[in-house]
mmCIF file of N, CA and C in Angstrom:
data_model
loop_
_atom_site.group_PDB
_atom_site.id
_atom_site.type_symbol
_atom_site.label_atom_id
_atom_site.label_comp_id
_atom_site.label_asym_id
_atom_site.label_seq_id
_atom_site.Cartn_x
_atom_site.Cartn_y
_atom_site.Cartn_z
ATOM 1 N N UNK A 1 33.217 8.113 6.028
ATOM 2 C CA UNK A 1 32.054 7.457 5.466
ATOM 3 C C UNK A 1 31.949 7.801 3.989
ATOM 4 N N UNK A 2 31.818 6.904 3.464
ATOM 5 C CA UNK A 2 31.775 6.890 1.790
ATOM 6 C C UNK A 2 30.384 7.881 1.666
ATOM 7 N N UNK A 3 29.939 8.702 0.050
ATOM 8 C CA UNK A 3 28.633 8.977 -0.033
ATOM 9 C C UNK A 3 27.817 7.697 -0.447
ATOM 10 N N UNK A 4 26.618 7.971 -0.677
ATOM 11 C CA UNK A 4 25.757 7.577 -0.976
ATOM 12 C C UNK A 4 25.555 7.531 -2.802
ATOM 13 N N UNK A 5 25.862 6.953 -3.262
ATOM 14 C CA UNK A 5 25.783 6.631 -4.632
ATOM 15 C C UNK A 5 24.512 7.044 -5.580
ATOM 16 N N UNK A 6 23.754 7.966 -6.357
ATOM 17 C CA UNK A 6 22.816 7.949 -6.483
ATOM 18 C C UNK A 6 21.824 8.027 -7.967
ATOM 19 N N UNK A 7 21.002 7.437 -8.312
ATOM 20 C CA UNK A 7 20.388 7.629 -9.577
ATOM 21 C C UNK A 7 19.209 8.346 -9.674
ATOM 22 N N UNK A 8 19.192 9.374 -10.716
ATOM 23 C CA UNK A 8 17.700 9.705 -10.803
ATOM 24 C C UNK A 8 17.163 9.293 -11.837
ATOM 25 N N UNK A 9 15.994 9.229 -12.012
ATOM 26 C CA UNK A 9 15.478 8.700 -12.790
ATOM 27 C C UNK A 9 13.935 9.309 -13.199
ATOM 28 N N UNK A 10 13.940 10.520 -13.945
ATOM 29 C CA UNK A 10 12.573 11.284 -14.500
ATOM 30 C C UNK A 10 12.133 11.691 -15.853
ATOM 31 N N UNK A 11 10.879 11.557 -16.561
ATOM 32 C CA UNK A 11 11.006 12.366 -17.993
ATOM 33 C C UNK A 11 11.104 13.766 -18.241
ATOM 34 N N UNK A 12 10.950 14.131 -16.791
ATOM 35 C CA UNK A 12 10.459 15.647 -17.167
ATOM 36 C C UNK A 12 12.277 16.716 -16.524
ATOM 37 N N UNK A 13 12.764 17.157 -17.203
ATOM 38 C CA UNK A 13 13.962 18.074 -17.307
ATOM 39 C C UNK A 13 13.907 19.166 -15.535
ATOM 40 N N UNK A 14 11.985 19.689 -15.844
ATOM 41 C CA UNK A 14 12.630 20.641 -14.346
ATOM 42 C C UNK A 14 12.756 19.647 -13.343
ATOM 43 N N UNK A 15 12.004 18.624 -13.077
ATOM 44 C CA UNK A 15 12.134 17.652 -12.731
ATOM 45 C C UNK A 15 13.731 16.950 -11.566
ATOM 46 N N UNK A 16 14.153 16.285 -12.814
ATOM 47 C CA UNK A 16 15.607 16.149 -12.751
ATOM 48 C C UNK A 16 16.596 17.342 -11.926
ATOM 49 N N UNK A 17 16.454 18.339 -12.667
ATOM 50 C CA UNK A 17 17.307 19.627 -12.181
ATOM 51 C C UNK A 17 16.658 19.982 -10.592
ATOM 52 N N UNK A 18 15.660 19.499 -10.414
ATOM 53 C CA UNK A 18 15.140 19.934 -8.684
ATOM 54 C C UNK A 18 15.626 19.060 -7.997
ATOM 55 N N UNK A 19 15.880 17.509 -8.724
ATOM 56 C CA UNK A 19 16.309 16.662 -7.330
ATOM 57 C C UNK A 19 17.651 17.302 -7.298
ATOM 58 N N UNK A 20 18.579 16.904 -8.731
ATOM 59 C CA UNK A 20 19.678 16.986 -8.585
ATOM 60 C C UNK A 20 20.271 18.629 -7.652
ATOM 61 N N UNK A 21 19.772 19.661 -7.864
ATOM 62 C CA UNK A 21 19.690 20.768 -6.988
ATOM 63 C C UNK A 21 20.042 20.645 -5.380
ATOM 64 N N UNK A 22 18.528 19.960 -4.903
ATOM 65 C CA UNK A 22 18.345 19.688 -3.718
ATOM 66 C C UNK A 22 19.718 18.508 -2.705
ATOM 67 N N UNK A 23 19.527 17.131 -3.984
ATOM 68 C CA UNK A 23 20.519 16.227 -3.688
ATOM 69 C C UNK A 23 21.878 17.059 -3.426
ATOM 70 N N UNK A 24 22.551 17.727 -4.434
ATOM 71 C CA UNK A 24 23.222 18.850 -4.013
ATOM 72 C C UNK A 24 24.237 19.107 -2.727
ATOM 73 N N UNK A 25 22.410 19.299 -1.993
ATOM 74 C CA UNK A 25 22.804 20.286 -0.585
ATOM 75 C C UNK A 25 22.882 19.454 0.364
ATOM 76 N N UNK A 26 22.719 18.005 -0.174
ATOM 77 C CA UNK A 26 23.480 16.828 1.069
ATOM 78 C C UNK A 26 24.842 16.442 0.714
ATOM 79 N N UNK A 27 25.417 16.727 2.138
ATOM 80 C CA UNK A 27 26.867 16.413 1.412
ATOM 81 C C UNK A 27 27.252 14.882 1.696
ATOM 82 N N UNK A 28 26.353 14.086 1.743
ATOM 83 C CA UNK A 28 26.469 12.232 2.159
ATOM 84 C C UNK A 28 26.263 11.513 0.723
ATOM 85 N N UNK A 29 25.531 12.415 -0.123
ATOM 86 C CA UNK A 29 25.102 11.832 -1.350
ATOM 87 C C UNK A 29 25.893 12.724 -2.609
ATOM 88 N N UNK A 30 25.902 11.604 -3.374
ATOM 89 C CA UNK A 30 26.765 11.984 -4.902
ATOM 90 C C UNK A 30 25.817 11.502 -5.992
ATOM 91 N N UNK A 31 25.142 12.471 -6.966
ATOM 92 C CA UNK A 31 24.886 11.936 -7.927
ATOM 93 C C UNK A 31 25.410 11.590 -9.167
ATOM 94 N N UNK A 32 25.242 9.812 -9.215
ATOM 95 C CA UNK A 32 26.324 9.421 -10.094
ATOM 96 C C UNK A 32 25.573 9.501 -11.911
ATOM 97 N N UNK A 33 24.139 9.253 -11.945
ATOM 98 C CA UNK A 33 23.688 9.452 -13.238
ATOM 99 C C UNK A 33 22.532 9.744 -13.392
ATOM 100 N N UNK A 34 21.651 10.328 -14.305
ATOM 101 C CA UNK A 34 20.703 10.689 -14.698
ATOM 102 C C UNK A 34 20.077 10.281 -15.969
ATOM 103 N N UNK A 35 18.779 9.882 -15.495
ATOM 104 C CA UNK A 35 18.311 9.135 -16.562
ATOM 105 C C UNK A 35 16.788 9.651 -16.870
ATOM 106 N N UNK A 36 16.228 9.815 -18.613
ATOM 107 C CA UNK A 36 15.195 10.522 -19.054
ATOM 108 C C UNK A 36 14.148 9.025 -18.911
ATOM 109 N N UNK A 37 14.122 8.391 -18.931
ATOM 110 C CA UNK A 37 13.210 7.366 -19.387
ATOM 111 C C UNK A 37 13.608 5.939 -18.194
ATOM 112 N N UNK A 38 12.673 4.996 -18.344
ATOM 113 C CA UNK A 38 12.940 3.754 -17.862
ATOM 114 C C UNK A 38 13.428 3.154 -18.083
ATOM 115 N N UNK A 39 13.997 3.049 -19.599
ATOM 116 C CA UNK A 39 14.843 1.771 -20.333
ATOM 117 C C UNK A 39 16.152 2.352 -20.092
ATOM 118 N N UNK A 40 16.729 3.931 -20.488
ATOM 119 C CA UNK A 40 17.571 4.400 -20.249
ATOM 120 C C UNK A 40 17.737 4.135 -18.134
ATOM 121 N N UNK A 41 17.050 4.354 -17.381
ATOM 122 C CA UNK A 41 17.225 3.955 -16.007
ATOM 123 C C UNK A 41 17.728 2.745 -15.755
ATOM 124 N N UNK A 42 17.208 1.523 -16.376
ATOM 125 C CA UNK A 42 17.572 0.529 -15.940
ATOM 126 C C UNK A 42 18.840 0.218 -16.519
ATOM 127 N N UNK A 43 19.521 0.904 -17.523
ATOM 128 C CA UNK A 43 20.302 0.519 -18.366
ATOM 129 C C UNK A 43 21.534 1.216 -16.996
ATOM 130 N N UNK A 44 21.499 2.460 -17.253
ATOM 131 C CA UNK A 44 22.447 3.157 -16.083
ATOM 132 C C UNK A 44 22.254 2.535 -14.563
ATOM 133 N N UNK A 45 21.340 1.724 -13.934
ATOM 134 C CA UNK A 45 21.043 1.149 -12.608
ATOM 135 C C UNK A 45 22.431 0.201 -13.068
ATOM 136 N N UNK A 46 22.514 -0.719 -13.982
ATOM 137 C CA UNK A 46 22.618 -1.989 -14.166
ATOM 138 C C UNK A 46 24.711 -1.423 -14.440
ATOM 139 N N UNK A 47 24.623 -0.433 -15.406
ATOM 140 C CA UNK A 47 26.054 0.256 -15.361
ATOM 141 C C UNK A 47 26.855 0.942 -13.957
ATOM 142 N N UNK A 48 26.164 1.916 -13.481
ATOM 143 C CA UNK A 48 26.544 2.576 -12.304
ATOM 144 C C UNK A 48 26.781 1.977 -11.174
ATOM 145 N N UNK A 49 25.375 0.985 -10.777
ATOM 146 C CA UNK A 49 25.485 0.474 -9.308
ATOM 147 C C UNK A 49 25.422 0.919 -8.412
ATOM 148 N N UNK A 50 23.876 1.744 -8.245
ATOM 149 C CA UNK A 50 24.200 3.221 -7.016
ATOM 150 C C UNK A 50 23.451 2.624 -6.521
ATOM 151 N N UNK A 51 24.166 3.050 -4.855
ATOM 152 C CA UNK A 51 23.270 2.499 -3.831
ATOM 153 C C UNK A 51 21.968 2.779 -3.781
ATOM 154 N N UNK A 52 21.262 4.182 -4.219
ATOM 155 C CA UNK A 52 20.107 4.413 -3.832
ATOM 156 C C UNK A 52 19.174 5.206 -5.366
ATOM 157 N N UNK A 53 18.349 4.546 -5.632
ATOM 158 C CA UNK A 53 17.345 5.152 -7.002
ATOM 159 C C UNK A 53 16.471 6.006 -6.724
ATOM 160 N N UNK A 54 16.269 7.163 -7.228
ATOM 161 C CA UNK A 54 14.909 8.007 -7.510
ATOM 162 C C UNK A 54 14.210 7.614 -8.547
ATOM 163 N N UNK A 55 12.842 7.130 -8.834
ATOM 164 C CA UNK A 55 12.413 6.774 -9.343
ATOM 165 C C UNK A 55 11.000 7.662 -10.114
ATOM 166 N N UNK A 56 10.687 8.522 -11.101
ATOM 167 C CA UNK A 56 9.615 8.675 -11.337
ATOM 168 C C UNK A 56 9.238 7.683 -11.883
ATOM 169 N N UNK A 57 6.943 7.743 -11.791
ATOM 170 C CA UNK A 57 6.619 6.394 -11.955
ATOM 171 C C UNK A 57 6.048 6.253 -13.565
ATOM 172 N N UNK A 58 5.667 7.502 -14.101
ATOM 173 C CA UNK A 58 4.934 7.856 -15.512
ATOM 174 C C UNK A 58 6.243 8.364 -16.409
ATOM 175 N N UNK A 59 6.839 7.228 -16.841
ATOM 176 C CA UNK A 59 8.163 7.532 -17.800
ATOM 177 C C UNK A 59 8.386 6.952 -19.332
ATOM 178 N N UNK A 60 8.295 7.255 -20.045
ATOM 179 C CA UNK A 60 8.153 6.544 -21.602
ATOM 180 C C UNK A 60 8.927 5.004 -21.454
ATOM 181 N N UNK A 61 8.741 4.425 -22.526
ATOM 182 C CA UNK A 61 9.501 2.742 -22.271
ATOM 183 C C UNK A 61 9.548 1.970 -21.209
ATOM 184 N N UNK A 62 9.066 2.843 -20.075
ATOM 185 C CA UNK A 62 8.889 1.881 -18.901
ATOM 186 C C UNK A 62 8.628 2.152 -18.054
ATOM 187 N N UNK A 63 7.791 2.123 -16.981
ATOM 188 C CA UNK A 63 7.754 3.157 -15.990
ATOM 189 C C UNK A 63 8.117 2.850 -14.996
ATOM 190 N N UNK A 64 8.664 3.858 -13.669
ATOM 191 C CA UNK A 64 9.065 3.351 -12.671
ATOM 192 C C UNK A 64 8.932 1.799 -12.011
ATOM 193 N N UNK A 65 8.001 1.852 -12.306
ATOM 194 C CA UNK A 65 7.279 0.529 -10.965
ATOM 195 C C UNK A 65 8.406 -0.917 -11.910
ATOM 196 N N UNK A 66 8.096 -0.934 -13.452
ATOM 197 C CA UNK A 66 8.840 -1.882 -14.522
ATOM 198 C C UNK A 66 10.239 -1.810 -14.185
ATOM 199 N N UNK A 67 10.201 -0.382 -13.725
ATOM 200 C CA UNK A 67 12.211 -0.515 -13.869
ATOM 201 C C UNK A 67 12.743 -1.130 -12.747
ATOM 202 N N UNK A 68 11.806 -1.136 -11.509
ATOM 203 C CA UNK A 68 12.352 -1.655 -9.994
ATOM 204 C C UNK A 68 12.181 -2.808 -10.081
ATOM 205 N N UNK A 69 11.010 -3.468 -10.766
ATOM 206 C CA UNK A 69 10.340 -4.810 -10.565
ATOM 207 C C UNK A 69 12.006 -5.874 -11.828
ATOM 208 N N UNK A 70 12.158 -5.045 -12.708
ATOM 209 C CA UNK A 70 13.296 -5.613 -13.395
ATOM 210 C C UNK A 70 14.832 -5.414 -13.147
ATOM 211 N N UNK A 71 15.019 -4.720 -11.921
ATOM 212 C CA UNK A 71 16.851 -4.364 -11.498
ATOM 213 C C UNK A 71 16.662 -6.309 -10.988
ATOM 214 N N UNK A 72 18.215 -6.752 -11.545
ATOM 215 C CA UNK A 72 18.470 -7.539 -11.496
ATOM 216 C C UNK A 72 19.750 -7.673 -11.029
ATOM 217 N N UNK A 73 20.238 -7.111 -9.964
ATOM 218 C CA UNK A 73 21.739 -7.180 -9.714
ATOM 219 C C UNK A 73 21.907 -7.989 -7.740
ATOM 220 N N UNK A 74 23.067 -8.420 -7.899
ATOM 221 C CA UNK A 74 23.227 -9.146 -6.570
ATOM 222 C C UNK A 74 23.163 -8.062 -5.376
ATOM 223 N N UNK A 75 23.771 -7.299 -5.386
ATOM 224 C CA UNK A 75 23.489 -6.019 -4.442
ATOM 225 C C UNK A 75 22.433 -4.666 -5.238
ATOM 226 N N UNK A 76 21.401 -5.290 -4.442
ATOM 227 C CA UNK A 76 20.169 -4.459 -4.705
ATOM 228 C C UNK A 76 19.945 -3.079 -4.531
ATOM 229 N N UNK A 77 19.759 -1.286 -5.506
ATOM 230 C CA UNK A 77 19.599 -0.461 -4.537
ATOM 231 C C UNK A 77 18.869 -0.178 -3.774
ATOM 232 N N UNK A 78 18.845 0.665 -2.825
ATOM 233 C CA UNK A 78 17.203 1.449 -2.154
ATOM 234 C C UNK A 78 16.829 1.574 -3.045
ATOM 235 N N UNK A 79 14.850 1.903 -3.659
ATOM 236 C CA UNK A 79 14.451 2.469 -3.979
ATOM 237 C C UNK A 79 13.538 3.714 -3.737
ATOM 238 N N UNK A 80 13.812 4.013 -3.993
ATOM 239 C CA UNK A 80 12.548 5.608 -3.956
ATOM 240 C C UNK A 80 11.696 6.306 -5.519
ATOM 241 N N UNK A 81 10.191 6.026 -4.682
ATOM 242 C CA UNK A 81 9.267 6.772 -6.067
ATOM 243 C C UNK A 81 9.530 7.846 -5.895
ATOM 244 N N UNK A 82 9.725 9.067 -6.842
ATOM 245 C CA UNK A 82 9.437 10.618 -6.763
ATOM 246 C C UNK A 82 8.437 10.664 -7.710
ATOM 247 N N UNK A 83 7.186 11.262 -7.447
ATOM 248 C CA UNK A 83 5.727 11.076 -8.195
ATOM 249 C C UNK A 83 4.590 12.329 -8.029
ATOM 250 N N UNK A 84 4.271 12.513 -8.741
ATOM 251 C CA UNK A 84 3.259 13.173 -8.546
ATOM 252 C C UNK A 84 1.558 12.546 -8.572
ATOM 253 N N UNK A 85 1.621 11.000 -8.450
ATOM 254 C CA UNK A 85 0.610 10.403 -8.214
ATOM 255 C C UNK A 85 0.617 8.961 -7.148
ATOM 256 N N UNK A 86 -0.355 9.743 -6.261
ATOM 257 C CA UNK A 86 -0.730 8.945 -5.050
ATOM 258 C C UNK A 86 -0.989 7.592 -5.435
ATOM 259 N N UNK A 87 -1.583 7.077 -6.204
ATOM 260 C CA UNK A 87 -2.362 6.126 -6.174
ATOM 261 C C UNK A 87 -1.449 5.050 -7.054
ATOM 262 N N UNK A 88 -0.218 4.933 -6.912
ATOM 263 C CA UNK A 88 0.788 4.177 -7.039
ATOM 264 C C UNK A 88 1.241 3.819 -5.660
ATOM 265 N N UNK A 89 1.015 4.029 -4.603
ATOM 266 C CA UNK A 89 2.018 4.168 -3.169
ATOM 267 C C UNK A 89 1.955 2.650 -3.353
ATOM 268 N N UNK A 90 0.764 2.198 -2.852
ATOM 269 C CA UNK A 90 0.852 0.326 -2.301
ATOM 270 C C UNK A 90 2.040 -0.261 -3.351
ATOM 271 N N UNK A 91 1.068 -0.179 -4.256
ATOM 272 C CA UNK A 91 2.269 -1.161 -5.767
ATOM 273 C C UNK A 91 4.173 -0.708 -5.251
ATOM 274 N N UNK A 92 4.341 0.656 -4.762
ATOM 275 C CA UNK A 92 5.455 1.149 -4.838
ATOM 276 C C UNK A 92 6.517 0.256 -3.951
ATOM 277 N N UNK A 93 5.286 0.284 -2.431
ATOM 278 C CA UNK A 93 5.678 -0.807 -1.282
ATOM 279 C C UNK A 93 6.006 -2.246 -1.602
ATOM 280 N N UNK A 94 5.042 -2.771 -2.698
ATOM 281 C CA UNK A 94 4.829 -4.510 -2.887
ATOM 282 C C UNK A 94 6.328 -4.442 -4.038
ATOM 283 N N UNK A 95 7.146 -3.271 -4.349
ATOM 284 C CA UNK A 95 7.965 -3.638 -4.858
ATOM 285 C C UNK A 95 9.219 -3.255 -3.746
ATOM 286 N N UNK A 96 9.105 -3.368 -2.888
ATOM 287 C CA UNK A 96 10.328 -3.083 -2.115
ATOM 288 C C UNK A 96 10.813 -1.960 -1.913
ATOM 289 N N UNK A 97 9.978 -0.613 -1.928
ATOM 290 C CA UNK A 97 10.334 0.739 -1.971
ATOM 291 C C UNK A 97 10.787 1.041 -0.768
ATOM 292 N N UNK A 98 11.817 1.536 -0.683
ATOM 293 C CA UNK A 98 12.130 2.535 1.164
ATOM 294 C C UNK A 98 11.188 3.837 1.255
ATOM 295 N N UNK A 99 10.811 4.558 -0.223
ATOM 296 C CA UNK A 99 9.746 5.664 0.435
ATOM 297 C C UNK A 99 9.197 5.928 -0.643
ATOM 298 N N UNK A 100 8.526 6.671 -0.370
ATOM 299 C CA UNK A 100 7.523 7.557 -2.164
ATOM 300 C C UNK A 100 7.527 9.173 -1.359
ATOM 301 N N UNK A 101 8.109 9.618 -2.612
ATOM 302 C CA UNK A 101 7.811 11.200 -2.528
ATOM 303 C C UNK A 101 6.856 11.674 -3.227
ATOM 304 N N UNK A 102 6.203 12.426 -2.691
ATOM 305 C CA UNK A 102 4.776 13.183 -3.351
ATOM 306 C C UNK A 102 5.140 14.417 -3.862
ATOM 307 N N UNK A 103 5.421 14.719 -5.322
ATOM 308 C CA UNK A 103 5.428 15.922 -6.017
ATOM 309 C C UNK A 103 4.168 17.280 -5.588
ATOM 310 N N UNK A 104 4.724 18.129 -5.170
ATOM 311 C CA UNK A 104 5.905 18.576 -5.062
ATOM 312 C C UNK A 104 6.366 18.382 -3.394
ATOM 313 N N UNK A 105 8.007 18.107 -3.493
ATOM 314 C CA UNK A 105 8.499 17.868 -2.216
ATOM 315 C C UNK A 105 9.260 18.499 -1.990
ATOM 316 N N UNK A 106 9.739 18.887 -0.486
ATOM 317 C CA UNK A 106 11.066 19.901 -0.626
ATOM 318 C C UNK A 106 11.936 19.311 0.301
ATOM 319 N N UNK A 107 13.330 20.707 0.499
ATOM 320 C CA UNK A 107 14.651 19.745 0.551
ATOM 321 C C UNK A 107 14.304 18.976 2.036
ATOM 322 N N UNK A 108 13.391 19.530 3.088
ATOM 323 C CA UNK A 108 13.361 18.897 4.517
ATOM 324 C C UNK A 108 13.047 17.358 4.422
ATOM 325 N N UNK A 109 12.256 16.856 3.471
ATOM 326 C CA UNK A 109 11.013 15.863 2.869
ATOM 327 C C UNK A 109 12.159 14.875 2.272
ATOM 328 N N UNK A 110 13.203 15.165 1.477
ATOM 329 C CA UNK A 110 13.855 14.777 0.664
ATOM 330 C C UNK A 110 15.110 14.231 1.333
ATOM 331 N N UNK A 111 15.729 15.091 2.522
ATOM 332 C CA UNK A 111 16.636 14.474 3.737
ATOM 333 C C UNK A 111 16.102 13.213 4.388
ATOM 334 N N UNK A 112 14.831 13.836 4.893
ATOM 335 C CA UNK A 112 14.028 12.713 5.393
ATOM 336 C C UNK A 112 14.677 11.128 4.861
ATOM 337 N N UNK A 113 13.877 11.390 3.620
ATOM 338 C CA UNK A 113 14.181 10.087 2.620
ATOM 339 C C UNK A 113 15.938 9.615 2.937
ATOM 340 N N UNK A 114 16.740 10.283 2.332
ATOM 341 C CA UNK A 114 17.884 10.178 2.804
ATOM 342 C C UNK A 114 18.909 10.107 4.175
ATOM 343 N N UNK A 115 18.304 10.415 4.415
ATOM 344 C CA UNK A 115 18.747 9.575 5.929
ATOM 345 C C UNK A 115 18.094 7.872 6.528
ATOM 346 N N UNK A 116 16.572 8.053 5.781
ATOM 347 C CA UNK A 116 15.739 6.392 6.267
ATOM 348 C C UNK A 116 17.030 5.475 5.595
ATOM 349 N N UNK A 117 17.482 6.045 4.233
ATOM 350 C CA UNK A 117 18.206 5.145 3.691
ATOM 351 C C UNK A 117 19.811 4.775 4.384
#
């Protein structure tokens, strides 16, 4: 079985270094790029082609919800919010999300996600 292809996508550095950490310790998933911002996300979504996105939703140039609502490719990835605010969930769903993670999450929470996918 091939891995799982994967993007993150956060402004904040510890951020990044916790998924990528955690992502890590699944050995089904490969992270293929990392991205500080939304414009930079969609730019690497649109280069890479990973099956599955992490998405934070409060990101300079664009924020999560902009970057999902604008992937424009024939094979679509999963998405996933990683957030530290609730009150994005619905919007997250009406864009086709497979899950929203609630900051802070850990690695049990984070399999979860990865396996729905």
């Amino acid at each position: 079985m091939s891995k799982l292809r994967v993007l993150i996508a956060d402004d904040e550095q510890p951020a990044r270094n916790k998924m990528k950490r955690l992502l890590g310790k699944i050995n089904t998933v490969e992270v293929v790029a990392v991205a500080e911002n939304g414009l930079e996300a969609l730019e690497k979504i649109h280069n890479e082609k990973p099956d599955l996105v992490f998405l934070d939703i409060e990101m300079p140039g664009m924020n999560g919800l902009e970057v999902a609502e604008n992937i424009d490719l024939d094979e679509m990835p999963s998405v996933v919010f990683a957030t530290a605010y609730s009150e994005h969930a619905i919007k997250a769903f009406e864009v086709n999300a497979i899950d929203y993670l609630l900051k802070p999450f850990n690695e049990e929470r984070l399999r979860a996600t990865v396996d729905k996918v």
